[in-house]
PDB file of C-alpha atoms in Angstrom:
ATOM      1  CA  UNK A   1       1.161  20.097 -37.883  1.00 58.00           C
ATOM      2  CA  UNK A   2      -1.512  20.835 -40.453  1.00 64.00           C
ATOM      3  CA  UNK A   3      -5.203  20.076 -39.877  1.00 68.00           C
ATOM      4  CA  UNK A   4      -7.146  18.014 -42.121  1.00 73.00           C
ATOM      5  CA  UNK A   5      -6.368  18.879 -45.883  1.00 82.00           C
ATOM      6  CA  UNK A   6      -9.206  19.581 -48.052  1.00 84.00           C
ATOM      7  CA  UNK A   7      -9.277  17.255 -51.043  1.00 89.00           C
ATOM      8  CA  UNK A   8      -9.985  20.279 -53.102  1.00 91.00           C
ATOM      9  CA  UNK A   9      -6.362  21.673 -52.457  1.00 93.00           C
ATOM     10  CA  UNK A  10      -5.034  18.329 -53.793  1.00 94.00           C
ATOM     11  CA  UNK A  11      -7.585  18.341 -56.899  1.00 95.00           C
ATOM     12  CA  UNK A  12      -6.326  21.948 -57.530  1.00 96.00           C
ATOM     13  CA  UNK A  13      -2.713  20.892 -57.422  1.00 97.00           C
ATOM     14  CA  UNK A  14      -3.206  18.053 -59.993  1.00 97.00           C
ATOM     15  CA  UNK A  15      -5.385  20.176 -62.303  1.00 97.00           C
ATOM     16  CA  UNK A  16      -2.550  22.578 -62.283  1.00 96.00           C
ATOM     17  CA  UNK A  17      -0.078  20.244 -62.977  1.00 97.00           C
ATOM     18  CA  UNK A  18      -1.942  18.464 -65.935  1.00 97.00           C
ATOM     19  CA  UNK A  19      -2.999  21.921 -67.420  1.00 96.00           C
ATOM     20  CA  UNK A  20       0.949  22.773 -67.485  1.00 96.00           C
ATOM     21  CA  UNK A  21       1.342  19.774 -69.760  1.00 96.00           C
ATOM     22  CA  UNK A  22      -0.771  21.551 -72.688  1.00 96.00           C
ATOM     23  CA  UNK A  23      -2.553  18.120 -73.497  1.00 94.00           C
ATOM     24  CA  UNK A  24      -5.768  19.839 -73.902  1.00 91.00           C
ATOM     25  CA  UNK A  25      -7.288  23.275 -73.553  1.00 88.00           C
ATOM     26  CA  UNK A  26      -7.163  24.288 -69.885  1.00 83.00           C
ATOM     27  CA  UNK A  27     -10.907  24.426 -69.450  1.00 89.00           C
ATOM     28  CA  UNK A  28     -11.041  20.883 -70.390  1.00 94.00           C
ATOM     29  CA  UNK A  29      -9.133  19.846 -67.314  1.00 96.00           C
ATOM     30  CA  UNK A  30     -11.383  20.158 -64.189  1.00 95.00           C
ATOM     31  CA  UNK A  31     -11.834  18.766 -60.674  1.00 94.00           C
ATOM     32  CA  UNK A  32     -15.174  16.767 -60.403  1.00 91.00           C
ATOM     33  CA  UNK A  33     -16.647  14.620 -57.605  1.00 86.00           C
ATOM     34  CA  UNK A  34     -17.228  11.667 -60.096  1.00 82.00           C
ATOM     35  CA  UNK A  35     -15.702  11.447 -63.588  1.00 81.00           C
ATOM     36  CA  UNK A  36     -18.251  12.798 -66.362  1.00 80.00           C
ATOM     37  CA  UNK A  37     -18.071  14.796 -69.647  1.00 82.00           C
ATOM     38  CA  UNK A  38     -19.777  18.009 -68.778  1.00 85.00           C
ATOM     39  CA  UNK A  39     -22.643  19.043 -70.671  1.00 85.00           C
ATOM     40  CA  UNK A  40     -21.862  20.797 -73.870  1.00 86.00           C
ATOM     41  CA  UNK A  41     -17.929  19.668 -73.589  1.00 86.00           C
ATOM     42  CA  UNK A  42     -16.543  17.595 -76.360  1.00 84.00           C
ATOM     43  CA  UNK A  43     -13.910  15.165 -75.884  1.00 85.00           C
ATOM     44  CA  UNK A  44     -11.036  14.888 -75.047  1.00 88.00           C
ATOM     45  CA  UNK A  45     -11.544  15.812 -71.588  1.00 91.00           C
ATOM     46  CA  UNK A  46      -9.570  15.243 -68.316  1.00 93.00           C
ATOM     47  CA  UNK A  47     -11.297  14.686 -64.938  1.00 93.00           C
ATOM     48  CA  UNK A  48      -9.715  14.901 -61.823  1.00 95.00           C
ATOM     49  CA  UNK A  49     -11.476  13.135 -58.747  1.00 91.00           C
ATOM     50  CA  UNK A  50     -10.350  12.966 -55.267  1.00 91.00           C
ATOM     51  CA  UNK A  51     -11.799  10.868 -52.562  1.00 85.00           C
ATOM     52  CA  UNK A  52     -11.928  11.912 -48.713  1.00 78.00           C
ATOM     53  CA  UNK A  53      -8.946  11.063 -46.603  1.00 68.00           C
ATOM     54  CA  UNK A  54     -10.162   8.468 -43.985  1.00 63.00           C
ATOM     55  CA  UNK A  55     -13.372   7.449 -45.553  1.00 64.00           C
ATOM     56  CA  UNK A  56     -12.343   6.534 -49.088  1.00 67.00           C
ATOM     57  CA  UNK A  57      -8.774   6.433 -48.463  1.00 73.00           C
ATOM     58  CA  UNK A  58      -6.765   5.298 -45.557  1.00 85.00           C
ATOM     59  CA  UNK A  59      -5.675   6.618 -42.211  1.00 87.00           C
ATOM     60  CA  UNK A  60      -2.657   5.706 -40.318  1.00 89.00           C
ATOM     61  CA  UNK A  61      -2.179   6.671 -36.666  1.00 91.00           C
ATOM     62  CA  UNK A  62       1.434   7.597 -36.038  1.00 91.00           C
ATOM     63  CA  UNK A  63       1.484   8.988 -32.690  1.00 91.00           C
ATOM     64  CA  UNK A  64      -0.749  10.832 -30.317  1.00 91.00           C
ATOM     65  CA  UNK A  65      -0.771  13.952 -32.363  1.00 92.00           C
ATOM     66  CA  UNK A  66      -0.009  12.948 -35.852  1.00 92.00           C
ATOM     67  CA  UNK A  67      -1.689  10.776 -38.686  1.00 91.00           C
ATOM     68  CA  UNK A  68      -1.279  10.149 -42.191  1.00 91.00           C
ATOM     69  CA  UNK A  69      -4.367  10.571 -44.527  1.00 90.00           C
ATOM     70  CA  UNK A  70      -4.159   8.827 -48.097  1.00 90.00           C
ATOM     71  CA  UNK A  71      -6.211  10.694 -50.425  1.00 91.00           C
ATOM     72  CA  UNK A  72      -7.063   8.491 -53.450  1.00 90.00           C
ATOM     73  CA  UNK A  73      -6.788  10.809 -56.476  1.00 92.00           C
ATOM     74  CA  UNK A  74      -7.884   9.504 -59.989  1.00 91.00           C
ATOM     75  CA  UNK A  75      -6.992  11.172 -63.319  1.00 93.00           C
ATOM     76  CA  UNK A  76      -9.584  10.120 -65.969  1.00 90.00           C
ATOM     77  CA  UNK A  77      -8.948  10.791 -69.586  1.00 89.00           C
ATOM     78  CA  UNK A  78     -12.342  10.692 -71.473  1.00 84.00           C
ATOM     79  CA  UNK A  79     -12.846  10.171 -75.174  1.00 73.00           C
ATOM     80  CA  UNK A  80      -9.526  10.441 -77.045  1.00 58.00           C
ATOM     81  CA  UNK A  81      -9.991   7.280 -78.775  1.00 54.00           C
ATOM     82  CA  UNK A  82     -12.630   8.570 -81.238  1.00 54.00           C
ATOM     83  CA  UNK A  83     -14.953   5.933 -79.865  1.00 51.00           C
ATOM     84  CA  UNK A  84     -12.960   2.799 -80.238  1.00 52.00           C
ATOM     85  CA  UNK A  85     -13.018   1.657 -76.766  1.00 55.00           C
ATOM     86  CA  UNK A  86     -11.292  -1.652 -77.330  1.00 53.00           C
ATOM     87  CA  UNK A  87      -8.641  -0.282 -79.736  1.00 58.00           C
ATOM     88  CA  UNK A  88      -5.098   0.368 -78.765  1.00 62.00           C
ATOM     89  CA  UNK A  89      -4.754   4.261 -78.241  1.00 72.00           C
ATOM     90  CA  UNK A  90      -1.108   5.185 -78.526  1.00 79.00           C
ATOM     91  CA  UNK A  91      -2.092   8.958 -77.459  1.00 82.00           C
ATOM     92  CA  UNK A  92      -3.653   7.899 -74.225  1.00 80.00           C
ATOM     93  CA  UNK A  93      -0.689   5.749 -73.432  1.00 81.00           C
ATOM     94  CA  UNK A  94       1.533   9.168 -74.018  1.00 88.00           C
ATOM     95  CA  UNK A  95      -0.656  11.071 -71.765  1.00 90.00           C
ATOM     96  CA  UNK A  96      -0.690   8.506 -69.113  1.00 87.00           C
ATOM     97  CA  UNK A  97       3.062   8.699 -69.080  1.00 90.00           C
ATOM     98  CA  UNK A  98       3.276  12.483 -69.058  1.00 94.00           C
ATOM     99  CA  UNK A  99       0.531  12.577 -66.226  1.00 94.00           C
ATOM    100  CA  UNK A 100       2.386   9.870 -64.230  1.00 92.00           C
ATOM    101  CA  UNK A 101       5.499  12.248 -64.401  1.00 93.00           C
ATOM    102  CA  UNK A 102       4.095  15.284 -63.476  1.00 95.00           C
ATOM    103  CA  UNK A 103       1.754  13.696 -60.658  1.00 95.00           C
ATOM    104  CA  UNK A 104       3.035  10.543 -59.474  1.00 89.00           C
ATOM    105  CA  UNK A 105       6.858  11.091 -59.786  1.00 82.00           C
ATOM    106  CA  UNK A 106       6.983  14.782 -59.019  1.00 81.00           C
ATOM    107  CA  UNK A 107       7.007  16.417 -55.346  1.00 86.00           C
ATOM    108  CA  UNK A 108       6.606  19.982 -57.127  1.00 92.00           C
ATOM    109  CA  UNK A 109       2.855  19.000 -57.785  1.00 95.00           C
ATOM    110  CA  UNK A 110       2.124  18.890 -54.357  1.00 95.00           C
ATOM    111  CA  UNK A 111       4.404  21.899 -53.141  1.00 93.00           C
ATOM    112  CA  UNK A 112       1.130  23.880 -52.116  1.00 92.00           C
ATOM    113  CA  UNK A 113      -0.361  21.183 -49.992  1.00 94.00           C
ATOM    114  CA  UNK A 114       0.476  21.375 -46.279  1.00 93.00           C
ATOM    115  CA  UNK A 115       2.029  18.312 -44.739  1.00 92.00           C
ATOM    116  CA  UNK A 116       2.437  16.546 -48.198  1.00 94.00           C
ATOM    117  CA  UNK A 117       4.410  13.240 -47.700  1.00 94.00           C
ATOM    118  CA  UNK A 118       4.484  11.228 -50.630  1.00 94.00           C
ATOM    119  CA  UNK A 119       2.378  10.004 -53.777  1.00 94.00           C
ATOM    120  CA  UNK A 120       2.239   6.437 -54.929  1.00 91.00           C
ATOM    121  CA  UNK A 121       0.223   4.779 -57.880  1.00 87.00           C
ATOM    122  CA  UNK A 122      -2.540   2.573 -56.887  1.00 81.00           C
ATOM    123  CA  UNK A 123      -5.239   0.677 -58.741  1.00 67.00           C
ATOM    124  CA  UNK A 124      -8.726   1.596 -57.125  1.00 65.00           C
ATOM    125  CA  UNK A 125     -10.594   4.712 -58.163  1.00 70.00           C
ATOM    126  CA  UNK A 126     -12.478   6.576 -55.470  1.00 67.00           C
ATOM    127  CA  UNK A 127     -15.542   6.233 -57.456  1.00 69.00           C
ATOM    128  CA  UNK A 128     -17.762   3.539 -59.148  1.00 70.00           C
ATOM    129  CA  UNK A 129     -16.427   3.034 -62.650  1.00 69.00           C
ATOM    130  CA  UNK A 130     -19.836   2.000 -63.890  1.00 72.00           C
ATOM    131  CA  UNK A 131     -20.621   5.724 -63.684  1.00 69.00           C
ATOM    132  CA  UNK A 132     -18.886   6.513 -66.634  1.00 70.00           C
ATOM    133  CA  UNK A 133     -21.004   6.245 -69.835  1.00 68.00           C
ATOM    134  CA  UNK A 134     -20.295   3.118 -71.648  1.00 68.00           C
ATOM    135  CA  UNK A 135     -20.132   4.807 -74.956  1.00 69.00           C
ATOM    136  CA  UNK A 136     -17.081   7.010 -74.152  1.00 71.00           C
ATOM    137  CA  UNK A 137     -13.578   6.017 -74.470  1.00 75.00           C
ATOM    138  CA  UNK A 138     -11.771   6.421 -71.059  1.00 79.00           C
ATOM    139  CA  UNK A 139      -8.594   5.643 -69.104  1.00 83.00           C
ATOM    140  CA  UNK A 140      -8.065   6.111 -65.504  1.00 86.00           C
ATOM    141  CA  UNK A 141      -5.126   6.344 -63.235  1.00 90.00           C
ATOM    142  CA  UNK A 142      -5.332   6.502 -59.619  1.00 91.00           C
ATOM    143  CA  UNK A 143      -2.616   8.071 -57.163  1.00 93.00           C
ATOM    144  CA  UNK A 144      -2.719   7.922 -53.517  1.00 91.00           C
ATOM    145  CA  UNK A 145      -1.580  11.223 -51.942  1.00 93.00           C
ATOM    146  CA  UNK A 146      -0.424  10.861 -48.515  1.00 93.00           C
ATOM    147  CA  UNK A 147      -0.647  13.811 -45.874  1.00 93.00           C
ATOM    148  CA  UNK A 148       0.713  14.317 -42.604  1.00 92.00           C
ATOM    149  CA  UNK A 149      -2.015  15.934 -40.539  1.00 91.00           C
ATOM    150  CA  UNK A 150      -2.943  16.657 -37.023  1.00 89.00           C
ATOM    151  CA  UNK A 151      -5.258  14.445 -34.830  1.00 86.00           C
ATOM    152  CA  UNK A 152      -5.632  17.168 -32.320  1.00 81.00           C
ATOM    153  CA  UNK A 153      -8.420  19.565 -33.333  1.00 73.00           C
ATOM    154  CA  UNK A 154      -7.141  23.117 -33.412  1.00 65.00           C
TER     155      UNK A 154
END
């Protein structure tokens, strides 16, 4: 049974899956602690933010040796709307569908994550939404990545 998985491993898997979609240049998909538009980077930009299992996520104890940690993983698309924050954005809807298929509907995305169990789509992001500047058009999707982990320290 794997020891606790690093949220970075989950973020790397999601970043790789989104980069494979070729929605934006590879450098415009990055893992970040909180969603933001890095200095000197113009929109569109995609941020992947992973919360800590057990702290921001949920932990379920299965038996004396095994637990399930759920890591909230949010994909934030920033700035594709040309500043029209309240307008309908067909490109964002298309990207959300593609990201949902690549991350939420695919075990292949997490093939390199030890103990991966399943992924579900949820609504709560592992960060405060007010951190995103109000002048940016953005859309967020949150996935709960479940990983079987050991309760026994190695």
